[in-house]
Amino acid sequence: MKLESNATIQIQKPVEKVFEGIVNPAKMTNYFISESSGQLETGKDVIWKFPEFPERFPITDVKVETNRSISFVWDPETIVTITLEKLPDNSTIVRVNENGKELNDKNLTWALENSGGWANFLACMKAYLEYGIQLRKGAFDFMRKQ
């Protein structure tokens, strides 16, 4: 049995703006990462840096379908898929699914933590795209390795 982590939110912005907010590092650095080596594009690998960790994370196997979906690998055991659904009121439902790990105690903890992590990603993205608020700023300073 494979485990998966899921999170969903509705953002009161057009699908084009939400998509741009995910693939464009100039946008994403305002609510999720602190640095990126480039834009998310099909076939292009990038490196992400988070403000609370010294490590850099390779983002590989990137697949982008404009205004519909973004998928990538950042953990060799899992695939992250972000899907966008345009609604009649011009808002967007964003769904994040990360799956692929085998069921065991360690990976069950991973699934629970990542579900919360992706929910945080979505809440931070919503706050930034709708209101220009940077919820993530300073939120995880306590996690920095001393």
PDB file of C-alpha atoms in Angstrom:
ATOM      1  CA  MET A   1       0.000   0.000   0.000  1.00  0.00           C
ATOM      2  CA  LYS A   2       1.268   3.453  -0.924  1.00  0.00           C
ATOM      3  CA  LEU A   3       0.745   6.461   1.333  1.00  0.00           C
ATOM      4  CA  GLU A   4      -0.305   9.863   0.154  1.00  0.00           C
ATOM      5  CA  SER A   5      -0.573  13.353   1.547  1.00  0.00           C
ATOM      6  CA  ASN A   6      -3.393  15.638   0.367  1.00  0.00           C
ATOM      7  CA  ALA A   7      -4.448  19.250   0.878  1.00  0.00           C
ATOM      8  CA  THR A   8      -6.993  21.457  -0.919  1.00  0.00           C
ATOM      9  CA  ILE A   9      -8.003  25.124  -0.794  1.00  0.00           C
ATOM     10  CA  GLN A  10     -10.019  27.614  -2.827  1.00  0.00           C
ATOM     11  CA  ILE A  11      -8.254  30.847  -3.775  1.00  0.00           C
ATOM     12  CA  GLN A  12     -10.249  33.888  -4.847  1.00  0.00           C
ATOM     13  CA  LYS A  13      -8.049  34.592  -7.852  1.00  0.00           C
ATOM     14  CA  PRO A  14      -8.178  33.522 -11.516  1.00  0.00           C
ATOM     15  CA  VAL A  15      -6.428  30.282 -12.397  1.00  0.00           C
ATOM     16  CA  GLU A  16      -3.791  32.192 -14.423  1.00  0.00           C
ATOM     17  CA  LYS A  17      -2.705  34.202 -11.358  1.00  0.00           C
ATOM     18  CA  VAL A  18      -2.623  31.111  -9.137  1.00  0.00           C
ATOM     19  CA  PHE A  19      -0.585  29.186 -11.712  1.00  0.00           C
ATOM     20  CA  GLU A  20       1.880  32.080 -12.007  1.00  0.00           C
ATOM     21  CA  GLY A  21       2.090  32.198  -8.212  1.00  0.00           C
ATOM     22  CA  ILE A  22       3.315  28.603  -8.189  1.00  0.00           C
ATOM     23  CA  VAL A  23       5.688  28.426 -11.162  1.00  0.00           C
ATOM     24  CA  ASN A  24       7.273  31.888 -10.800  1.00  0.00           C
ATOM     25  CA  PRO A  25       9.970  32.015  -8.097  1.00  0.00           C
ATOM     26  CA  ALA A  26       9.551  35.795  -7.745  1.00  0.00           C
ATOM     27  CA  LYS A  27       6.032  35.026  -6.447  1.00  0.00           C
ATOM     28  CA  MET A  28       6.763  31.787  -4.583  1.00  0.00           C
ATOM     29  CA  THR A  29       9.572  33.379  -2.544  1.00  0.00           C
ATOM     30  CA  ASN A  30       6.922  35.575  -0.940  1.00  0.00           C
ATOM     31  CA  TYR A  31       5.063  32.681   0.664  1.00  0.00           C
ATOM     32  CA  PHE A  32       6.954  29.364   0.475  1.00  0.00           C
ATOM     33  CA  ILE A  33      10.649  29.252  -0.441  1.00  0.00           C
ATOM     34  CA  SER A  34      13.455  31.747   0.107  1.00  0.00           C
ATOM     35  CA  GLU A  35      15.353  31.007  -3.126  1.00  0.00           C
ATOM     36  CA  SER A  36      14.946  29.147  -6.412  1.00  0.00           C
ATOM     37  CA  SER A  37      17.384  28.560  -9.238  1.00  0.00           C
ATOM     38  CA  GLY A  38      14.624  29.144 -11.772  1.00  0.00           C
ATOM     39  CA  GLN A  39      11.021  28.926 -12.859  1.00  0.00           C
ATOM     40  CA  LEU A  40       9.166  25.604 -12.838  1.00  0.00           C
ATOM     41  CA  GLU A  41       9.068  24.422 -16.447  1.00  0.00           C
ATOM     42  CA  THR A  42       8.611  20.998 -18.014  1.00  0.00           C
ATOM     43  CA  GLY A  43      11.914  19.150 -18.208  1.00  0.00           C
ATOM     44  CA  LYS A  44      13.838  21.752 -16.188  1.00  0.00           C
ATOM     45  CA  ASP A  45      15.289  20.885 -12.764  1.00  0.00           C
ATOM     46  CA  VAL A  46      15.591  23.628 -10.157  1.00  0.00           C
ATOM     47  CA  ILE A  47      16.986  23.978  -6.640  1.00  0.00           C
ATOM     48  CA  TRP A  48      14.834  25.319  -3.807  1.00  0.00           C
ATOM     49  CA  LYS A  49      16.034  26.796  -0.532  1.00  0.00           C
ATOM     50  CA  PHE A  50      13.754  27.308   2.463  1.00  0.00           C
ATOM     51  CA  PRO A  51      14.437  30.040   5.015  1.00  0.00           C
ATOM     52  CA  GLU A  52      14.374  27.658   7.990  1.00  0.00           C
ATOM     53  CA  PHE A  53      16.747  25.004   6.629  1.00  0.00           C
ATOM     54  CA  PRO A  54      20.393  25.232   5.532  1.00  0.00           C
ATOM     55  CA  GLU A  55      19.889  22.485   2.928  1.00  0.00           C
ATOM     56  CA  ARG A  56      18.993  23.031  -0.691  1.00  0.00           C
ATOM     57  CA  PHE A  57      16.410  20.764  -2.277  1.00  0.00           C
ATOM     58  CA  PRO A  58      16.625  19.561  -5.894  1.00  0.00           C
ATOM     59  CA  ILE A  59      13.284  19.680  -7.708  1.00  0.00           C
ATOM     60  CA  THR A  60      13.364  17.160 -10.565  1.00  0.00           C
ATOM     61  CA  ASP A  61      11.087  15.524 -13.136  1.00  0.00           C
ATOM     62  CA  VAL A  62       9.147  18.778 -13.474  1.00  0.00           C
ATOM     63  CA  LYS A  63       6.037  18.603 -15.644  1.00  0.00           C
ATOM     64  CA  VAL A  64       3.911  21.699 -16.213  1.00  0.00           C
ATOM     65  CA  GLU A  65       0.580  21.985 -17.983  1.00  0.00           C
ATOM     66  CA  THR A  66      -0.192  25.722 -18.122  1.00  0.00           C
ATOM     67  CA  ASN A  67      -3.038  26.743 -15.805  1.00  0.00           C
ATOM     68  CA  ARG A  68      -3.852  23.070 -15.075  1.00  0.00           C
ATOM     69  CA  SER A  69      -1.121  21.198 -13.211  1.00  0.00           C
ATOM     70  CA  ILE A  70       2.443  21.138 -11.934  1.00  0.00           C
ATOM     71  CA  SER A  71       4.199  17.967 -10.845  1.00  0.00           C
ATOM     72  CA  PHE A  72       7.707  17.334  -9.557  1.00  0.00           C
ATOM     73  CA  VAL A  73       9.891  15.098  -7.426  1.00  0.00           C
ATOM     74  CA  TRP A  74      11.752  16.423  -4.399  1.00  0.00           C
ATOM     75  CA  ASP A  75      11.871  13.172  -2.476  1.00  0.00           C
ATOM     76  CA  PRO A  76      12.962  10.193  -4.595  1.00  0.00           C
ATOM     77  CA  GLU A  77      10.091   8.123  -3.184  1.00  0.00           C
ATOM     78  CA  THR A  78       7.292  10.568  -3.971  1.00  0.00           C
ATOM     79  CA  ILE A  79       5.696  12.655  -6.694  1.00  0.00           C
ATOM     80  CA  VAL A  80       4.011  15.972  -5.891  1.00  0.00           C
ATOM     81  CA  THR A  81       1.105  16.921  -8.134  1.00  0.00           C
ATOM     82  CA  ILE A  82      -0.592  20.302  -7.843  1.00  0.00           C
ATOM     83  CA  THR A  83      -3.807  20.594  -9.846  1.00  0.00           C
ATOM     84  CA  LEU A  84      -5.767  23.760 -10.547  1.00  0.00           C
ATOM     85  CA  GLU A  85      -9.496  23.912 -11.218  1.00  0.00           C
ATOM     86  CA  LYS A  86     -11.043  27.096 -12.563  1.00  0.00           C
ATOM     87  CA  LEU A  87     -14.463  27.825 -11.072  1.00  0.00           C
ATOM     88  CA  PRO A  88     -17.314  29.822 -12.662  1.00  0.00           C
ATOM     89  CA  ASP A  89     -16.804  32.697 -10.169  1.00  0.00           C
ATOM     90  CA  ASN A  90     -13.205  33.068 -11.459  1.00  0.00           C
ATOM     91  CA  SER A  91     -11.700  31.574  -8.314  1.00  0.00           C
ATOM     92  CA  THR A  92      -9.446  28.505  -8.315  1.00  0.00           C
ATOM     93  CA  ILE A  93      -9.405  25.250  -6.380  1.00  0.00           C
ATOM     94  CA  VAL A  94      -5.842  24.113  -5.713  1.00  0.00           C
ATOM     95  CA  ARG A  95      -5.214  20.471  -4.825  1.00  0.00           C
ATOM     96  CA  VAL A  96      -1.871  19.109  -3.706  1.00  0.00           C
ATOM     97  CA  ASN A  97      -1.187  15.383  -3.707  1.00  0.00           C
ATOM     98  CA  GLU A  98       2.135  13.832  -2.719  1.00  0.00           C
ATOM     99  CA  ASN A  99       2.315  10.067  -2.915  1.00  0.00           C
ATOM    100  CA  GLY A 100       4.513   7.051  -3.341  1.00  0.00           C
ATOM    101  CA  LYS A 101       5.897   6.014   0.048  1.00  0.00           C
ATOM    102  CA  GLU A 102       5.296   2.496   1.354  1.00  0.00           C
ATOM    103  CA  LEU A 103       3.128   2.082   4.451  1.00  0.00           C
ATOM    104  CA  ASN A 104       5.241   1.785   7.602  1.00  0.00           C
ATOM    105  CA  ASP A 105       5.419   3.706  10.889  1.00  0.00           C
ATOM    106  CA  LYS A 106       8.094   6.148   9.711  1.00  0.00           C
ATOM    107  CA  ASN A 107       6.268   6.922   6.483  1.00  0.00           C
ATOM    108  CA  LEU A 108       2.911   7.230   8.260  1.00  0.00           C
ATOM    109  CA  THR A 109       4.454  10.031  10.335  1.00  0.00           C
ATOM    110  CA  TRP A 110       5.723  11.557   7.061  1.00  0.00           C
ATOM    111  CA  ALA A 111       2.226  11.490   5.524  1.00  0.00           C
ATOM    112  CA  LEU A 112       0.682  13.238   8.523  1.00  0.00           C
ATOM    113  CA  GLU A 113       3.423  15.888   8.670  1.00  0.00           C
ATOM    114  CA  ASN A 114       3.338  16.527   4.922  1.00  0.00           C
ATOM    115  CA  SER A 115      -0.448  16.883   4.882  1.00  0.00           C
ATOM    116  CA  GLY A 116      -0.014  19.670   7.434  1.00  0.00           C
ATOM    117  CA  GLY A 117       2.901  21.100   5.460  1.00  0.00           C
ATOM    118  CA  TRP A 118       0.932  21.242   2.231  1.00  0.00           C
ATOM    119  CA  ALA A 119      -2.057  22.776   4.049  1.00  0.00           C
ATOM    120  CA  ASN A 120       0.345  25.451   5.322  1.00  0.00           C
ATOM    121  CA  PHE A 121       1.692  25.974   1.783  1.00  0.00           C
ATOM    122  CA  LEU A 122      -1.864  26.529   0.526  1.00  0.00           C
ATOM    123  CA  ALA A 123      -2.844  28.883   3.363  1.00  0.00           C
ATOM    124  CA  CYS A 124       0.311  30.930   2.843  1.00  0.00           C
ATOM    125  CA  MET A 125      -0.276  31.053  -0.909  1.00  0.00           C
ATOM    126  CA  LYS A 126      -3.899  32.157  -0.387  1.00  0.00           C
ATOM    127  CA  ALA A 127      -2.875  34.924   2.036  1.00  0.00           C
ATOM    128  CA  TYR A 128      -0.191  36.173  -0.343  1.00  0.00           C
ATOM    129  CA  LEU A 129      -2.157  35.978  -3.612  1.00  0.00           C
ATOM    130  CA  GLU A 130      -5.391  37.404  -2.197  1.00  0.00           C
ATOM    131  CA  TYR A 131      -4.081  39.940   0.331  1.00  0.00           C
ATOM    132  CA  GLY A 132      -0.316  40.351  -0.154  1.00  0.00           C
ATOM    133  CA  ILE A 133       0.308  38.969   3.354  1.00  0.00           C
ATOM    134  CA  GLN A 134       3.427  36.889   3.975  1.00  0.00           C
ATOM    135  CA  LEU A 135       2.242  34.376   6.609  1.00  0.00           C
ATOM    136  CA  ARG A 136       5.393  32.274   6.400  1.00  0.00           C
ATOM    137  CA  LYS A 137       7.743  35.149   7.273  1.00  0.00           C
ATOM    138  CA  GLY A 138       9.174  34.315  10.706  1.00  0.00           C
ATOM    139  CA  ALA A 139       6.730  31.445  11.246  1.00  0.00           C
ATOM    140  CA  PHE A 140       9.403  28.750  11.287  1.00  0.00           C
ATOM    141  CA  ASP A 141      12.411  30.598  12.679  1.00  0.00           C
ATOM    142  CA  PHE A 142      12.292  28.250  15.682  1.00  0.00           C
ATOM    143  CA  MET A 143      13.242  25.386  13.333  1.00  0.00           C
ATOM    144  CA  ARG A 144      16.530  26.881  12.217  1.00  0.00           C
ATOM    145  CA  LYS A 145      19.474  24.767  13.208  1.00  0.00           C
ATOM    146  CA  GLN A 146      21.554  26.623  15.696  1.00  0.00           C
TER     147      GLN A 146
END
